[in-house]
Amino acid sequence: MKFGVSYSTPHQGVDPDKIVAFARHAEECGFESLYLPEHIVLYPGAAVGPYELPPTLPYVDPLDCLSFVAAATERILLGTGVLLLPYHHPVILAKRLATIDVLSKGRMRLLTVGLGALPGEARAVGVEYATRGRRADEAIDVLRLLWAGGEDGVSYAGEFFSFENLVSFPKPHEVAQLPVHIGGSSRAAARRAGRRGDGYFPGGALDARERAVQWELARSSAAEAGRDPDALEYTRMGSIDMPVERVEELAAQGVTRLVVSIAATEPEQQRDELAAFAKRFGLPQ
């Protein structure tokens, strides 16, 4: 089992010194990865399910923040949970992600993408909400095409994106492709993970039966697409106080990574929570 930790600026704040201190301590404790969420804009009445989001929540740009964190750390992997893929142009995004990976010496390896659940957010960036799934599928294909393309350029003709003979450098650090994990809480997301993803990171308030159905759907979709279902990573959220027995249960369900969230907002308490978790699970120092 691999262990990551989420830093939510809407909850923990945007103080740069606190963010760096948190990331460094997570690295020292042996956490594999640091994840940040994304919302581009909010507005009065924006809600995810029954939960209304205060429009002043300070969501930083996750990629800019991860680049900032990368400059202050050495080993911890960088992740998004989730990046709202339909609201980013993949030609620009391919360059941004490759740049972070190069400058961090190969640590931008846990990109997790989702579709977004706020129609007003889609309208704000000129994206038709109903088409965001197809747009995301194309965007994944475009990212991988640009990363793999050589000096002769690559071309693409799709419903949403079209170009000829584009050359995008630099390439990701010492790999042909960056992994793309799929986040979401729907069966469509699970199918997308199997057909196109390197892993599945389900969210939402799903019960145990639905989670099992979705994971099996991701694996079967991978097999149907001629991909190896055993190569899929399975990431889940967890709590900082979760017991060893619960982690063993999740491992038995096929989970390969847990991303824990912390309750504390003050640095000293955050350090204590991270250190206690690392000790309980024997994370490598």
Coordinates of C-alpha atoms in Angstrom, one line a residue:
M1 CA 0.0 0.0 0.0
K2 CA 1.2 3.5 -0.9
F3 CA 0.2 6.5 1.2
G4 CA -0.5 10.0 0.0
V5 CA -1.8 13.0 1.7
S6 CA -4.2 15.7 0.5
Y7 CA -3.7 19.4 1.2
S8 CA -7.0 21.3 0.8
T9 CA -6.4 25.1 0.6
P10 CA -10.1 25.8 1.1
H11 CA -9.7 24.1 4.5
Q12 CA -6.1 24.7 5.4
G13 CA -5.5 28.1 3.8
V14 CA -3.2 29.5 1.2
D15 CA -0.2 30.6 3.4
P16 CA 2.8 29.7 1.3
D17 CA 5.0 29.0 4.3
K18 CA 2.5 26.6 5.8
I19 CA 2.1 24.8 2.5
V20 CA 5.8 24.3 2.1
A21 CA 6.2 23.3 5.8
F22 CA 3.4 20.7 5.4
A23 CA 4.8 19.3 2.2
R24 CA 8.3 19.0 3.6
H25 CA 7.1 17.3 6.8
A26 CA 4.9 14.9 4.8
E27 CA 8.0 14.0 2.8
E28 CA 10.1 13.6 5.9
C29 CA 7.4 11.3 7.4
G30 CA 7.6 9.0 4.3
F31 CA 4.4 9.9 2.5
E32 CA 4.6 8.9 -1.1
S33 CA 2.6 11.9 -2.5
L34 CA 0.9 15.2 -2.0
Y35 CA -2.5 15.9 -3.7
L36 CA -4.3 19.2 -4.3
P37 CA -7.9 19.7 -5.5
E38 CA -9.2 22.1 -8.1
H39 CA -12.1 24.5 -8.7
I40 CA -11.4 27.2 -11.2
V41 CA -14.3 29.5 -10.1
L42 CA -17.2 29.3 -7.7
Y43 CA -20.4 31.3 -7.5
P44 CA -23.4 31.8 -5.2
G45 CA -25.5 28.6 -5.1
A46 CA -22.8 26.3 -6.4
A47 CA -23.4 22.9 -4.9
V48 CA -22.0 19.4 -5.2
G49 CA -24.9 17.1 -4.4
P50 CA -26.5 18.4 -1.2
Y51 CA -23.4 20.4 -0.2
E52 CA -23.3 24.1 -1.1
L53 CA -19.8 25.5 -1.6
P54 CA -19.2 29.0 -0.2
P55 CA -18.0 31.0 -3.2
T56 CA -15.1 32.5 -1.3
L57 CA -13.3 29.2 -0.7
P58 CA -9.7 29.7 -1.7
Y59 CA -8.9 27.1 -4.2
V60 CA -5.4 27.7 -5.6
D61 CA -4.4 26.6 -9.0
P62 CA -3.2 23.0 -8.2
L63 CA -0.5 22.9 -10.9
D64 CA 1.0 26.2 -10.0
C65 CA 1.0 25.2 -6.3
L66 CA 2.5 21.8 -7.0
S67 CA 5.3 23.5 -9.0
F68 CA 5.9 25.7 -5.9
V69 CA 6.0 22.6 -3.7
A70 CA 8.3 20.8 -6.0
A71 CA 10.9 23.5 -5.6
A72 CA 10.9 23.1 -1.9
T73 CA 10.9 19.3 -1.7
E74 CA 13.0 16.5 -3.1
R75 CA 11.1 13.2 -3.3
I76 CA 7.4 13.5 -2.7
L77 CA 5.3 12.8 -5.8
L78 CA 2.9 15.4 -7.0
G79 CA -0.8 14.7 -7.6
T80 CA -4.2 16.3 -8.3
G81 CA -7.4 15.2 -6.8
V82 CA -8.9 16.1 -9.2
L83 CA -7.9 18.4 -12.0
L84 CA -11.0 19.4 -14.0
L85 CA -9.8 18.2 -17.4
P86 CA -12.6 19.5 -19.7
Y87 CA -11.8 23.1 -18.6
H88 CA -8.2 22.9 -19.7
H89 CA -7.0 23.0 -23.3
P90 CA -4.9 19.9 -23.6
V91 CA -2.3 21.5 -25.9
I92 CA -1.5 24.0 -23.1
L93 CA -1.9 21.4 -20.4
A94 CA 0.5 19.0 -22.0
K95 CA 3.2 21.7 -21.8
R96 CA 2.4 22.7 -18.3
L97 CA 2.5 19.1 -17.0
A98 CA 5.7 18.2 -18.8
T99 CA 7.4 21.3 -17.5
I100 CA 6.5 20.5 -13.9
D101 CA 7.7 16.9 -14.4
V102 CA 11.0 18.0 -15.9
L103 CA 11.6 20.7 -13.2
S104 CA 10.7 18.3 -10.4
K105 CA 12.9 15.5 -11.9
G106 CA 10.0 13.1 -12.6
R107 CA 7.6 13.8 -9.8
M108 CA 4.5 14.9 -11.7
R109 CA 3.3 11.3 -11.7
L110 CA -0.2 11.3 -10.0
L111 CA -2.3 13.5 -12.2
T112 CA -5.9 12.6 -11.5
V113 CA -8.5 14.1 -13.7
G114 CA -12.3 14.5 -13.4
L115 CA -15.2 16.1 -15.2
G116 CA -16.4 18.7 -12.7
A117 CA -19.9 18.9 -11.2
L118 CA -20.7 22.6 -11.4
P119 CA -22.6 23.7 -14.6
G120 CA -21.7 27.3 -13.9
E121 CA -18.0 26.5 -13.8
A122 CA -18.3 24.9 -17.3
R123 CA -20.2 28.0 -18.6
A124 CA -17.6 30.3 -17.2
V125 CA -14.9 28.7 -19.4
G126 CA -17.0 28.2 -22.5
V127 CA -17.5 24.5 -22.2
E128 CA -20.9 22.9 -22.8
Y129 CA -21.6 20.9 -19.6
A130 CA -23.3 18.0 -21.4
T131 CA -20.2 17.3 -23.6
R132 CA -17.5 17.4 -20.9
G133 CA -17.1 13.7 -20.9
R134 CA -16.4 13.4 -24.6
R135 CA -14.1 16.5 -24.3
A136 CA -12.2 14.8 -21.5
D137 CA -11.7 11.6 -23.5
E138 CA -10.3 13.6 -26.4
A139 CA -8.1 15.7 -24.1
I140 CA -6.5 12.5 -22.7
D141 CA -5.7 11.3 -26.2
V142 CA -4.2 14.7 -27.1
L143 CA -2.0 14.8 -24.0
R144 CA -0.6 11.4 -24.8
L145 CA -0.1 12.1 -28.5
L146 CA 1.8 15.4 -27.8
W147 CA 4.0 13.8 -25.1
A148 CA 4.9 10.9 -27.4
G149 CA 5.3 12.9 -30.6
G150 CA 8.7 13.6 -32.1
E151 CA 10.3 16.4 -34.1
D152 CA 8.2 15.7 -37.2
G153 CA 5.0 16.6 -35.2
V154 CA 1.7 15.0 -34.6
S155 CA -1.8 15.7 -35.9
Y156 CA -5.3 15.2 -34.5
A157 CA -8.8 15.7 -35.8
G158 CA -11.6 15.3 -33.2
E159 CA -14.9 16.8 -32.2
F160 CA -13.3 19.4 -29.9
F161 CA -9.6 19.6 -30.8
S162 CA -7.9 19.7 -34.1
F163 CA -4.3 20.4 -35.2
E164 CA -1.6 19.5 -37.7
N165 CA 2.1 18.7 -37.2
L166 CA 2.4 20.1 -33.7
V167 CA 5.7 19.6 -31.9
S168 CA 5.7 19.9 -28.1
F169 CA 8.9 19.9 -26.0
P170 CA 10.2 19.4 -23.4
K171 CA 9.0 15.8 -22.9
P172 CA 8.3 14.4 -19.5
H173 CA 11.3 13.4 -17.5
E174 CA 12.8 10.1 -18.7
V175 CA 9.4 8.6 -19.7
A176 CA 7.4 8.6 -22.9
Q177 CA 4.1 9.3 -21.1
L178 CA 2.8 10.7 -17.8
P179 CA 0.3 8.6 -16.0
V180 CA -3.3 9.8 -16.1
H181 CA -5.6 8.6 -13.4
I182 CA -9.3 9.0 -13.6
G183 CA -11.4 10.4 -10.7
G184 CA -15.1 10.4 -10.3
S185 CA -18.0 8.7 -8.5
S186 CA -19.9 7.3 -11.5
R187 CA -19.9 4.1 -13.5
A188 CA -19.0 6.3 -16.6
A189 CA -15.8 7.3 -14.7
A190 CA -15.0 3.7 -13.9
R191 CA -15.4 2.8 -17.6
R192 CA -13.2 5.7 -18.6
A193 CA -10.5 4.6 -16.1
G194 CA -10.5 1.1 -17.7
R195 CA -10.5 2.3 -21.3
R196 CA -8.0 5.2 -21.0
G197 CA -6.7 5.6 -17.5
D198 CA -3.6 4.4 -15.6
G199 CA -5.7 4.1 -12.4
Y200 CA -9.0 4.8 -10.8
F201 CA -9.6 7.2 -7.9
P202 CA -13.3 7.0 -7.0
G203 CA -14.8 9.7 -4.8
G204 CA -18.2 10.6 -3.6
A205 CA -20.4 9.0 -1.0
L206 CA -20.5 5.6 -2.5
D207 CA -21.5 2.5 -0.5
A208 CA -19.4 -0.6 -0.4
R209 CA -21.4 -2.4 -3.0
E210 CA -21.3 0.4 -5.6
R211 CA -17.5 0.8 -5.0
A212 CA -17.0 -2.9 -5.7
V213 CA -19.2 -2.7 -8.8
Q214 CA -17.2 0.3 -10.2
W215 CA -13.8 -1.2 -9.6
E216 CA -14.9 -4.4 -11.4
L217 CA -16.3 -2.3 -14.2
A218 CA -13.0 -0.5 -14.5
R219 CA -11.1 -3.8 -14.7
S220 CA -13.6 -5.3 -17.2
S221 CA -13.5 -2.2 -19.4
A222 CA -9.7 -2.4 -19.5
A223 CA -9.9 -6.0 -20.6
E224 CA -12.5 -5.2 -23.2
A225 CA -10.2 -2.5 -24.6
G226 CA -7.3 -4.9 -24.8
R227 CA -5.5 -3.4 -21.8
D228 CA -4.1 -5.2 -18.7
P229 CA -6.6 -4.7 -15.9
D230 CA -3.9 -5.7 -13.4
A231 CA -1.9 -2.7 -14.4
L232 CA -4.6 -0.3 -13.1
E233 CA -3.8 1.4 -9.8
Y234 CA -6.7 1.7 -7.4
T235 CA -6.6 4.8 -5.2
R236 CA -9.0 5.7 -2.4
M237 CA -9.5 8.4 0.2
G238 CA -8.9 7.7 3.8
S239 CA -8.8 9.5 7.2
I240 CA -5.7 10.4 9.1
D241 CA -6.9 8.4 12.1
M242 CA -7.8 5.2 10.2
P243 CA -6.7 2.0 11.9
V244 CA -4.4 -0.7 10.5
E245 CA -7.3 -3.1 10.2
R246 CA -9.2 -0.8 7.9
V247 CA -6.2 -0.5 5.6
E248 CA -5.9 -4.2 5.5
E249 CA -9.5 -4.5 4.4
L250 CA -9.0 -2.0 1.6
A251 CA -5.9 -3.8 0.4
A252 CA -7.9 -7.0 0.2
Q253 CA -10.3 -5.1 -2.1
G254 CA -7.5 -4.3 -4.4
V255 CA -6.7 -0.8 -3.2
T256 CA -3.1 0.1 -4.0
R257 CA -2.9 3.7 -2.7
L258 CA -4.6 5.6 0.1
V259 CA -4.8 9.4 0.1
V260 CA -5.5 10.6 3.6
S261 CA -7.0 14.0 4.6
I262 CA -6.1 15.8 7.8
A263 CA -8.4 17.7 10.1
A264 CA -6.0 20.1 11.7
T265 CA -5.4 23.6 10.3
E266 CA -2.5 24.6 12.7
P267 CA 1.0 23.5 11.6
E268 CA 1.9 21.9 14.9
Q269 CA -1.2 19.8 15.0
Q270 CA -0.7 18.9 11.4
R271 CA 2.8 17.7 12.1
D272 CA 1.6 15.6 15.0
E273 CA -1.2 14.0 12.9
L274 CA 1.2 13.2 10.0
A275 CA 3.9 11.8 12.3
A276 CA 1.5 9.6 14.2
F277 CA 0.1 8.2 11.0
A278 CA 3.6 7.5 9.7
K279 CA 4.6 5.7 12.9
R280 CA 1.4 3.6 12.9
F281 CA 2.0 2.4 9.4
G282 CA 5.8 2.3 9.4
L283 CA 6.3 4.6 6.5
P284 CA 9.9 4.7 5.2
Q285 CA 11.8 7.7 6.4

